[in-house]
Amino acid sequence: TASLYSMSTQAAVLGVFTAMSIASGQYFLAQINSELKKINQKLDEIIKFLYGEKRAELLSEISFIKETLDNYPSIMKHDVHRLATVGSIQEAKKVAIKDIEFYLKDLEKEIERGKDKKGYQALADLMDRKIHDARENLDLSIELYLMSSIMEIYYAQDFEDDYINNIAVGIKDYIKSINDKMLVAYGRLARDLDNVRPNRQSEKALRERRKQIDDCQKELDGRYRSICERVSAVLESPAQ
């Protein structure tokens, strides 16, 4: 009897500990999930802050390059100021390239998420918010890259034919590589839209969104040709 009592007591104690273990496990699991949610919220806030900081830096560099254009005649009269400006323009160009690569990857990533979106409205929301913002920032970065590349030549007063030709070819090749990647990304987005099964409410909206993507692809082709023409015109006779 003693042994039976001992075994039943052990079973009862074990049952209590098992129940406590399950309860405490559920409690800690709930605590962990709660903390993970808080961490995700904080990460979202940090990402938004970093995006804001990055865009602010981009806009400030564009503003600086515009000032170098507006004040070109005056700055060119003072060698110390001119040389300092050349260095700052080169830094702005580095910022532009970093931002181009960042926002291009961001655009590709957001479009890649489109394949996981179910239904028209989810894709439309993605296009209106994330993809729109990434494209806008990418376009600003490209503009900074072009402006800083050209202004560097004028401020450095390096008009050697080989140097200018290399810069022109480098700009055109880089813009083409960006355009090609964007065309591939928009093609993927178009396929995601084509895979959406339309209903009466979304059929017309889907056609409009598809046309919006087609227009973006045509605009990219036109932009590349326009940039090539701009670069050729500006660098054709920089010494003049």
PDB file of C-alpha atoms in Angstrom:
ATOM      1  CA  THR A   1       0.000   0.000   0.000  1.00  0.00           C
ATOM      2  CA  ALA A   2       2.845   2.308   0.868  1.00  0.00           C
ATOM      3  CA  SER A   3       4.374   1.820  -2.529  1.00  0.00           C
ATOM      4  CA  LEU A   4       1.019   2.392  -4.205  1.00  0.00           C
ATOM      5  CA  TYR A   5       0.516   5.534  -2.134  1.00  0.00           C
ATOM      6  CA  SER A   6       3.999   6.696  -3.045  1.00  0.00           C
ATOM      7  CA  MET A   7       3.377   6.116  -6.729  1.00  0.00           C
ATOM      8  CA  SER A   8       0.003   7.855  -6.658  1.00  0.00           C
ATOM      9  CA  THR A   9       1.530  10.766  -4.793  1.00  0.00           C
ATOM     10  CA  GLN A  10       4.303  11.009  -7.348  1.00  0.00           C
ATOM     11  CA  ALA A  11       1.754  10.876 -10.146  1.00  0.00           C
ATOM     12  CA  ALA A  12      -0.264  13.631  -8.534  1.00  0.00           C
ATOM     13  CA  VAL A  13       2.823  15.779  -8.029  1.00  0.00           C
ATOM     14  CA  LEU A  14       3.946  15.050 -11.587  1.00  0.00           C
ATOM     15  CA  GLY A  15       0.507  16.027 -12.849  1.00  0.00           C
ATOM     16  CA  VAL A  16       0.689  19.319 -10.992  1.00  0.00           C
ATOM     17  CA  PHE A  17       4.125  20.072 -12.389  1.00  0.00           C
ATOM     18  CA  THR A  18       2.959  19.110 -15.891  1.00  0.00           C
ATOM     19  CA  ALA A  19      -0.021  21.426 -15.609  1.00  0.00           C
ATOM     20  CA  MET A  20       2.226  24.175 -14.258  1.00  0.00           C
ATOM     21  CA  SER A  21       4.689  23.562 -17.059  1.00  0.00           C
ATOM     22  CA  ILE A  22       1.989  23.831 -19.717  1.00  0.00           C
ATOM     23  CA  ALA A  23       0.544  26.946 -18.120  1.00  0.00           C
ATOM     24  CA  SER A  24       3.921  28.607 -17.700  1.00  0.00           C
ATOM     25  CA  GLY A  25       4.896  27.583 -21.231  1.00  0.00           C
ATOM     26  CA  GLN A  26       1.760  29.194 -22.616  1.00  0.00           C
ATOM     27  CA  TYR A  27       2.395  32.267 -20.488  1.00  0.00           C
ATOM     28  CA  PHE A  28       5.984  32.669 -21.691  1.00  0.00           C
ATOM     29  CA  LEU A  29       4.949  31.938 -25.270  1.00  0.00           C
ATOM     30  CA  ALA A  30       2.369  34.725 -25.036  1.00  0.00           C
ATOM     31  CA  GLN A  31       5.021  37.012 -23.537  1.00  0.00           C
ATOM     32  CA  ILE A  32       7.462  36.186 -26.332  1.00  0.00           C
ATOM     33  CA  ASN A  33       4.821  36.849 -28.999  1.00  0.00           C
ATOM     34  CA  SER A  34       3.980  40.144 -27.335  1.00  0.00           C
ATOM     35  CA  GLU A  35       7.638  41.167 -27.268  1.00  0.00           C
ATOM     36  CA  LEU A  36       8.105  40.128 -30.905  1.00  0.00           C
ATOM     37  CA  LYS A  37       5.167  42.334 -31.903  1.00  0.00           C
ATOM     38  CA  LYS A  38       6.745  45.250 -30.038  1.00  0.00           C
ATOM     39  CA  ILE A  39      10.097  44.580 -31.740  1.00  0.00           C
ATOM     40  CA  ASN A  40       8.422  44.484 -35.170  1.00  0.00           C
ATOM     41  CA  GLN A  41       6.663  47.766 -34.444  1.00  0.00           C
ATOM     42  CA  LYS A  42       9.953  49.347 -33.406  1.00  0.00           C
ATOM     43  CA  LEU A  43      11.667  47.966 -36.520  1.00  0.00           C
ATOM     44  CA  ASP A  44       8.936  49.497 -38.684  1.00  0.00           C
ATOM     45  CA  GLU A  45       9.470  52.825 -36.936  1.00  0.00           C
ATOM     46  CA  ILE A  46      13.254  52.579 -37.426  1.00  0.00           C
ATOM     47  CA  ILE A  47      12.833  51.693 -41.120  1.00  0.00           C
ATOM     48  CA  LYS A  48      10.487  54.661 -41.629  1.00  0.00           C
ATOM     49  CA  PHE A  49      13.000  56.906 -39.866  1.00  0.00           C
ATOM     50  CA  LEU A  50      15.900  55.602 -41.993  1.00  0.00           C
ATOM     51  CA  TYR A  51      13.872  56.079 -45.168  1.00  0.00           C
ATOM     52  CA  GLY A  52      13.108  59.633 -44.069  1.00  0.00           C
ATOM     53  CA  GLU A  53      16.770  60.297 -43.299  1.00  0.00           C
ATOM     54  CA  LYS A  54      17.881  58.847 -46.631  1.00  0.00           C
ATOM     55  CA  ARG A  55      15.374  60.921 -48.595  1.00  0.00           C
ATOM     56  CA  ALA A  56      16.348  64.060 -46.654  1.00  0.00           C
ATOM     57  CA  GLU A  57      20.019  63.469 -47.513  1.00  0.00           C
ATOM     58  CA  LEU A  58      19.094  62.940 -51.169  1.00  0.00           C
ATOM     59  CA  LEU A  59      17.060  66.155 -51.356  1.00  0.00           C
ATOM     60  CA  SER A  60      19.804  68.135 -49.614  1.00  0.00           C
ATOM     61  CA  GLU A  61      22.394  66.906 -52.140  1.00  0.00           C
ATOM     62  CA  ILE A  62      20.098  67.855 -55.035  1.00  0.00           C
ATOM     63  CA  SER A  63      19.668  71.294 -53.500  1.00  0.00           C
ATOM     64  CA  PHE A  64      23.460  71.635 -53.184  1.00  0.00           C
ATOM     65  CA  ILE A  65      24.044  70.638 -56.827  1.00  0.00           C
ATOM     66  CA  LYS A  66      21.446  73.169 -57.928  1.00  0.00           C
ATOM     67  CA  GLU A  67      23.352  75.844 -55.985  1.00  0.00           C
ATOM     68  CA  THR A  68      26.592  74.885 -57.757  1.00  0.00           C
ATOM     69  CA  LEU A  69      24.780  75.397 -61.052  1.00  0.00           C
ATOM     70  CA  ASP A  70      23.249  78.737 -60.043  1.00  0.00           C
ATOM     71  CA  ASN A  71      26.536  80.075 -58.633  1.00  0.00           C
ATOM     72  CA  TYR A  72      28.885  78.628 -61.245  1.00  0.00           C
ATOM     73  CA  PRO A  73      30.269  81.946 -62.597  1.00  0.00           C
ATOM     74  CA  SER A  74      31.030  83.293 -59.130  1.00  0.00           C
ATOM     75  CA  ILE A  75      32.588  80.112 -57.698  1.00  0.00           C
ATOM     76  CA  MET A  76      34.810  79.659 -60.751  1.00  0.00           C
ATOM     77  CA  LYS A  77      36.540  82.973 -59.958  1.00  0.00           C
ATOM     78  CA  HIS A  78      37.970  81.581 -56.702  1.00  0.00           C
ATOM     79  CA  ASP A  79      40.192  78.491 -56.909  1.00  0.00           C
ATOM     80  CA  VAL A  80      39.871  77.502 -53.244  1.00  0.00           C
ATOM     81  CA  HIS A  81      36.087  77.627 -53.434  1.00  0.00           C
ATOM     82  CA  ARG A  82      36.115  75.837 -56.791  1.00  0.00           C
ATOM     83  CA  LEU A  83      38.287  72.956 -55.563  1.00  0.00           C
ATOM     84  CA  ALA A  84      36.169  72.542 -52.425  1.00  0.00           C
ATOM     85  CA  THR A  85      33.073  72.448 -54.620  1.00  0.00           C
ATOM     86  CA  VAL A  86      34.582  69.740 -56.834  1.00  0.00           C
ATOM     87  CA  GLY A  87      35.118  67.554 -53.761  1.00  0.00           C
ATOM     88  CA  SER A  88      31.545  68.124 -52.576  1.00  0.00           C
ATOM     89  CA  ILE A  89      30.165  67.318 -56.034  1.00  0.00           C
ATOM     90  CA  GLN A  90      32.095  64.044 -56.053  1.00  0.00           C
ATOM     91  CA  GLU A  91      30.603  63.168 -52.648  1.00  0.00           C
ATOM     92  CA  ALA A  92      27.123  63.999 -53.976  1.00  0.00           C
ATOM     93  CA  LYS A  93      27.755  61.646 -56.887  1.00  0.00           C
ATOM     94  CA  LYS A  94      28.667  58.850 -54.466  1.00  0.00           C
ATOM     95  CA  VAL A  95      25.438  59.471 -52.535  1.00  0.00           C
ATOM     96  CA  ALA A  96      23.507  59.328 -55.820  1.00  0.00           C
ATOM     97  CA  ILE A  97      24.985  55.959 -56.811  1.00  0.00           C
ATOM     98  CA  LYS A  98      24.385  54.468 -53.354  1.00  0.00           C
ATOM     99  CA  ASP A  99      20.796  55.708 -53.404  1.00  0.00           C
ATOM    100  CA  ILE A 100      20.202  54.410 -56.931  1.00  0.00           C
ATOM    101  CA  GLU A 101      21.318  50.930 -55.897  1.00  0.00           C
ATOM    102  CA  PHE A 102      19.277  51.112 -52.675  1.00  0.00           C
ATOM    103  CA  TYR A 103      16.028  52.328 -54.235  1.00  0.00           C
ATOM    104  CA  LEU A 104      16.392  50.045 -57.265  1.00  0.00           C
ATOM    105  CA  LYS A 105      16.675  47.057 -54.924  1.00  0.00           C
ATOM    106  CA  ASP A 106      13.770  48.446 -52.916  1.00  0.00           C
ATOM    107  CA  LEU A 107      11.630  48.728 -56.054  1.00  0.00           C
ATOM    108  CA  GLU A 108      12.499  45.180 -57.134  1.00  0.00           C
ATOM    109  CA  LYS A 109      11.767  43.864 -53.625  1.00  0.00           C
ATOM    110  CA  GLU A 110       8.359  45.545 -53.416  1.00  0.00           C
ATOM    111  CA  ILE A 111       7.381  44.291 -56.873  1.00  0.00           C
ATOM    112  CA  GLU A 112       8.532  40.794 -55.885  1.00  0.00           C
ATOM    113  CA  ARG A 113       6.069  40.957 -52.993  1.00  0.00           C
ATOM    114  CA  GLY A 114       3.299  41.386 -55.547  1.00  0.00           C
ATOM    115  CA  LYS A 115       3.288  37.662 -56.311  1.00  0.00           C
ATOM    116  CA  ASP A 116       2.167  36.984 -52.713  1.00  0.00           C
ATOM    117  CA  LYS A 117      -0.678  39.490 -52.881  1.00  0.00           C
ATOM    118  CA  LYS A 118      -4.116  37.987 -53.329  1.00  0.00           C
ATOM    119  CA  GLY A 119      -6.638  39.930 -55.368  1.00  0.00           C
ATOM    120  CA  TYR A 120      -6.688  43.225 -57.176  1.00  0.00           C
ATOM    121  CA  GLN A 121      -6.979  45.557 -54.186  1.00  0.00           C
ATOM    122  CA  ALA A 122      -3.845  44.213 -52.481  1.00  0.00           C
ATOM    123  CA  LEU A 123      -1.803  44.768 -55.651  1.00  0.00           C
ATOM    124  CA  ALA A 124      -3.322  48.212 -56.183  1.00  0.00           C
ATOM    125  CA  ASP A 125      -2.402  49.244 -52.622  1.00  0.00           C
ATOM    126  CA  LEU A 126       1.162  47.997 -53.172  1.00  0.00           C
ATOM    127  CA  MET A 127       1.443  50.012 -56.404  1.00  0.00           C
ATOM    128  CA  ASP A 128       0.027  53.187 -54.857  1.00  0.00           C
ATOM    129  CA  ARG A 129       2.213  53.162 -51.754  1.00  0.00           C
ATOM    130  CA  LYS A 130       5.431  51.153 -51.728  1.00  0.00           C
ATOM    131  CA  ILE A 131       6.157  50.942 -55.460  1.00  0.00           C
ATOM    132  CA  HIS A 132       5.243  54.584 -56.091  1.00  0.00           C
ATOM    133  CA  ASP A 133       7.537  55.816 -53.291  1.00  0.00           C
ATOM    134  CA  ALA A 134      10.456  53.620 -54.370  1.00  0.00           C
ATOM    135  CA  ARG A 135      10.125  54.765 -57.992  1.00  0.00           C
ATOM    136  CA  GLU A 136       9.934  58.441 -57.016  1.00  0.00           C
ATOM    137  CA  ASN A 137      13.075  58.222 -54.856  1.00  0.00           C
ATOM    138  CA  LEU A 138      14.878  56.250 -57.560  1.00  0.00           C
ATOM    139  CA  ASP A 139      14.088  58.934 -60.144  1.00  0.00           C
ATOM    140  CA  LEU A 140      15.426  61.645 -57.815  1.00  0.00           C
ATOM    141  CA  SER A 141      18.626  59.637 -57.272  1.00  0.00           C
ATOM    142  CA  ILE A 142      19.129  59.264 -61.031  1.00  0.00           C
ATOM    143  CA  GLU A 143      18.669  63.005 -61.497  1.00  0.00           C
ATOM    144  CA  LEU A 144      21.287  63.695 -58.805  1.00  0.00           C
ATOM    145  CA  TYR A 145      23.668  61.257 -60.507  1.00  0.00           C
ATOM    146  CA  LEU A 146      23.296  63.011 -63.860  1.00  0.00           C
ATOM    147  CA  MET A 147      23.627  66.522 -62.440  1.00  0.00           C
ATOM    148  CA  SER A 148      26.669  65.716 -60.292  1.00  0.00           C
ATOM    149  CA  SER A 149      28.424  63.809 -63.110  1.00  0.00           C
ATOM    150  CA  ILE A 150      28.086  66.772 -65.472  1.00  0.00           C
ATOM    151  CA  MET A 151      28.864  69.504 -62.932  1.00  0.00           C
ATOM    152  CA  GLU A 152      32.023  67.670 -61.858  1.00  0.00           C
ATOM    153  CA  ILE A 153      33.441  68.074 -65.371  1.00  0.00           C
ATOM    154  CA  TYR A 154      32.635  71.768 -65.568  1.00  0.00           C
ATOM    155  CA  TYR A 155      34.075  72.571 -62.139  1.00  0.00           C
ATOM    156  CA  ALA A 156      37.171  70.411 -62.597  1.00  0.00           C
ATOM    157  CA  GLN A 157      37.760  72.053 -66.007  1.00  0.00           C
ATOM    158  CA  ASP A 158      38.952  68.722 -67.405  1.00  0.00           C
ATOM    159  CA  PHE A 159      37.970  68.840 -71.059  1.00  0.00           C
ATOM    160  CA  GLU A 160      40.217  66.081 -72.393  1.00  0.00           C
ATOM    161  CA  ASP A 161      38.350  64.235 -75.154  1.00  0.00           C
ATOM    162  CA  ASP A 162      39.059  60.766 -73.776  1.00  0.00           C
ATOM    163  CA  TYR A 163      37.894  61.743 -70.298  1.00  0.00           C
ATOM    164  CA  ILE A 164      34.662  63.312 -71.535  1.00  0.00           C
ATOM    165  CA  ASN A 165      33.935  60.359 -73.833  1.00  0.00           C
ATOM    166  CA  ASN A 166      34.507  57.902 -70.981  1.00  0.00           C
ATOM    167  CA  ILE A 167      32.161  59.865 -68.713  1.00  0.00           C
ATOM    168  CA  ALA A 168      29.467  59.991 -71.411  1.00  0.00           C
ATOM    169  CA  VAL A 169      29.726  56.263 -72.134  1.00  0.00           C
ATOM    170  CA  GLY A 170      29.738  55.464 -68.409  1.00  0.00           C
ATOM    171  CA  ILE A 171      26.583  57.505 -67.782  1.00  0.00           C
ATOM    172  CA  LYS A 172      24.704  55.968 -70.724  1.00  0.00           C
ATOM    173  CA  ASP A 173      25.722  52.405 -69.814  1.00  0.00           C
ATOM    174  CA  TYR A 174      24.761  52.870 -66.166  1.00  0.00           C
ATOM    175  CA  ILE A 175      21.351  54.374 -66.987  1.00  0.00           C
ATOM    176  CA  LYS A 176      20.704  51.556 -69.466  1.00  0.00           C
ATOM    177  CA  SER A 177      21.473  48.936 -66.827  1.00  0.00           C
ATOM    178  CA  ILE A 178      19.059  50.652 -64.409  1.00  0.00           C
ATOM    179  CA  ASN A 179      16.344  50.867 -67.066  1.00  0.00           C
ATOM    180  CA  ASP A 180      16.775  47.196 -68.002  1.00  0.00           C
ATOM    181  CA  LYS A 181      16.335  46.106 -64.375  1.00  0.00           C
ATOM    182  CA  MET A 182      13.282  48.336 -63.968  1.00  0.00           C
ATOM    183  CA  LEU A 183      11.725  46.946 -67.163  1.00  0.00           C
ATOM    184  CA  VAL A 184      12.181  43.397 -65.867  1.00  0.00           C
ATOM    185  CA  ALA A 185      10.625  44.379 -62.517  1.00  0.00           C
ATOM    186  CA  TYR A 186       7.622  46.074 -64.159  1.00  0.00           C
ATOM    187  CA  GLY A 187       7.208  43.057 -66.441  1.00  0.00           C
ATOM    188  CA  ARG A 188       6.927  40.883 -63.338  1.00  0.00           C
ATOM    189  CA  LEU A 189       4.327  43.239 -61.881  1.00  0.00           C
ATOM    190  CA  ALA A 190       2.354  43.093 -65.140  1.00  0.00           C
ATOM    191  CA  ARG A 191       2.291  39.282 -64.952  1.00  0.00           C
ATOM    192  CA  ASP A 192       1.038  39.441 -61.368  1.00  0.00           C
ATOM    193  CA  LEU A 193      -1.813  41.697 -62.489  1.00  0.00           C
ATOM    194  CA  ASP A 194      -2.593  39.399 -65.418  1.00  0.00           C
ATOM    195  CA  ASN A 195      -2.904  36.492 -62.971  1.00  0.00           C
ATOM    196  CA  VAL A 196      -5.590  38.277 -60.940  1.00  0.00           C
ATOM    197  CA  ARG A 197      -9.031  36.850 -61.620  1.00  0.00           C
ATOM    198  CA  PRO A 198     -11.222  39.905 -62.259  1.00  0.00           C
ATOM    199  CA  ASN A 199     -14.769  40.461 -61.102  1.00  0.00           C
ATOM    200  CA  ARG A 200     -17.280  43.077 -62.218  1.00  0.00           C
ATOM    201  CA  GLN A 201     -15.868  45.686 -59.837  1.00  0.00           C
ATOM    202  CA  SER A 202     -12.187  45.135 -60.612  1.00  0.00           C
ATOM    203  CA  GLU A 203     -12.210  44.374 -64.356  1.00  0.00           C
ATOM    204  CA  LYS A 204     -12.041  48.004 -65.493  1.00  0.00           C
ATOM    205  CA  ALA A 205      -9.579  48.943 -62.733  1.00  0.00           C
ATOM    206  CA  LEU A 206      -7.323  46.050 -63.749  1.00  0.00           C
ATOM    207  CA  ARG A 207      -7.231  47.289 -67.362  1.00  0.00           C
ATOM    208  CA  GLU A 208      -6.316  50.780 -66.141  1.00  0.00           C
ATOM    209  CA  ARG A 209      -3.539  49.415 -63.896  1.00  0.00           C
ATOM    210  CA  ARG A 210      -2.203  47.301 -66.757  1.00  0.00           C
ATOM    211  CA  LYS A 211      -2.131  50.376 -68.989  1.00  0.00           C
ATOM    212  CA  GLN A 212      -0.339  52.268 -66.190  1.00  0.00           C
ATOM    213  CA  ILE A 213       2.435  49.661 -66.212  1.00  0.00           C
ATOM    214  CA  ASP A 214       2.642  49.721 -70.035  1.00  0.00           C
ATOM    215  CA  ASP A 215       2.976  53.525 -69.875  1.00  0.00           C
ATOM    216  CA  CYS A 216       5.766  53.211 -67.289  1.00  0.00           C
ATOM    217  CA  GLN A 217       7.667  50.812 -69.533  1.00  0.00           C
ATOM    218  CA  LYS A 218       7.301  53.123 -72.542  1.00  0.00           C
ATOM    219  CA  GLU A 219       8.370  56.083 -70.393  1.00  0.00           C
ATOM    220  CA  LEU A 220      11.509  54.198 -69.337  1.00  0.00           C
ATOM    221  CA  ASP A 221      12.467  53.621 -72.968  1.00  0.00           C
ATOM    222  CA  GLY A 222      11.849  57.282 -73.765  1.00  0.00           C
ATOM    223  CA  ARG A 223      13.780  58.406 -70.708  1.00  0.00           C
ATOM    224  CA  TYR A 224      16.880  56.488 -71.727  1.00  0.00           C
ATOM    225  CA  ARG A 225      16.873  58.086 -75.186  1.00  0.00           C
ATOM    226  CA  SER A 226      16.263  61.517 -73.633  1.00  0.00           C
ATOM    227  CA  ILE A 227      19.146  61.103 -71.178  1.00  0.00           C
ATOM    228  CA  CYS A 228      21.500  60.034 -73.975  1.00  0.00           C
ATOM    229  CA  GLU A 229      20.557  63.125 -75.945  1.00  0.00           C
ATOM    230  CA  ARG A 230      20.988  65.387 -72.888  1.00  0.00           C
ATOM    231  CA  VAL A 231      24.381  63.954 -72.032  1.00  0.00           C
ATOM    232  CA  SER A 232      25.602  64.219 -75.633  1.00  0.00           C
ATOM    233  CA  ALA A 233      24.393  67.813 -75.926  1.00  0.00           C
ATOM    234  CA  VAL A 234      25.879  68.966 -72.617  1.00  0.00           C
ATOM    235  CA  LEU A 235      29.225  67.194 -73.057  1.00  0.00           C
ATOM    236  CA  GLU A 236      29.624  67.852 -76.779  1.00  0.00           C
ATOM    237  CA  SER A 237      31.409  71.186 -76.248  1.00  0.00           C
ATOM    238  CA  PRO A 238      31.803  71.702 -72.466  1.00  0.00           C
ATOM    239  CA  ALA A 239      34.662  74.121 -72.889  1.00  0.00           C
ATOM    240  CA  GLN A 240      32.302  76.559 -74.534  1.00  0.00           C
TER     241      GLN A 240
END
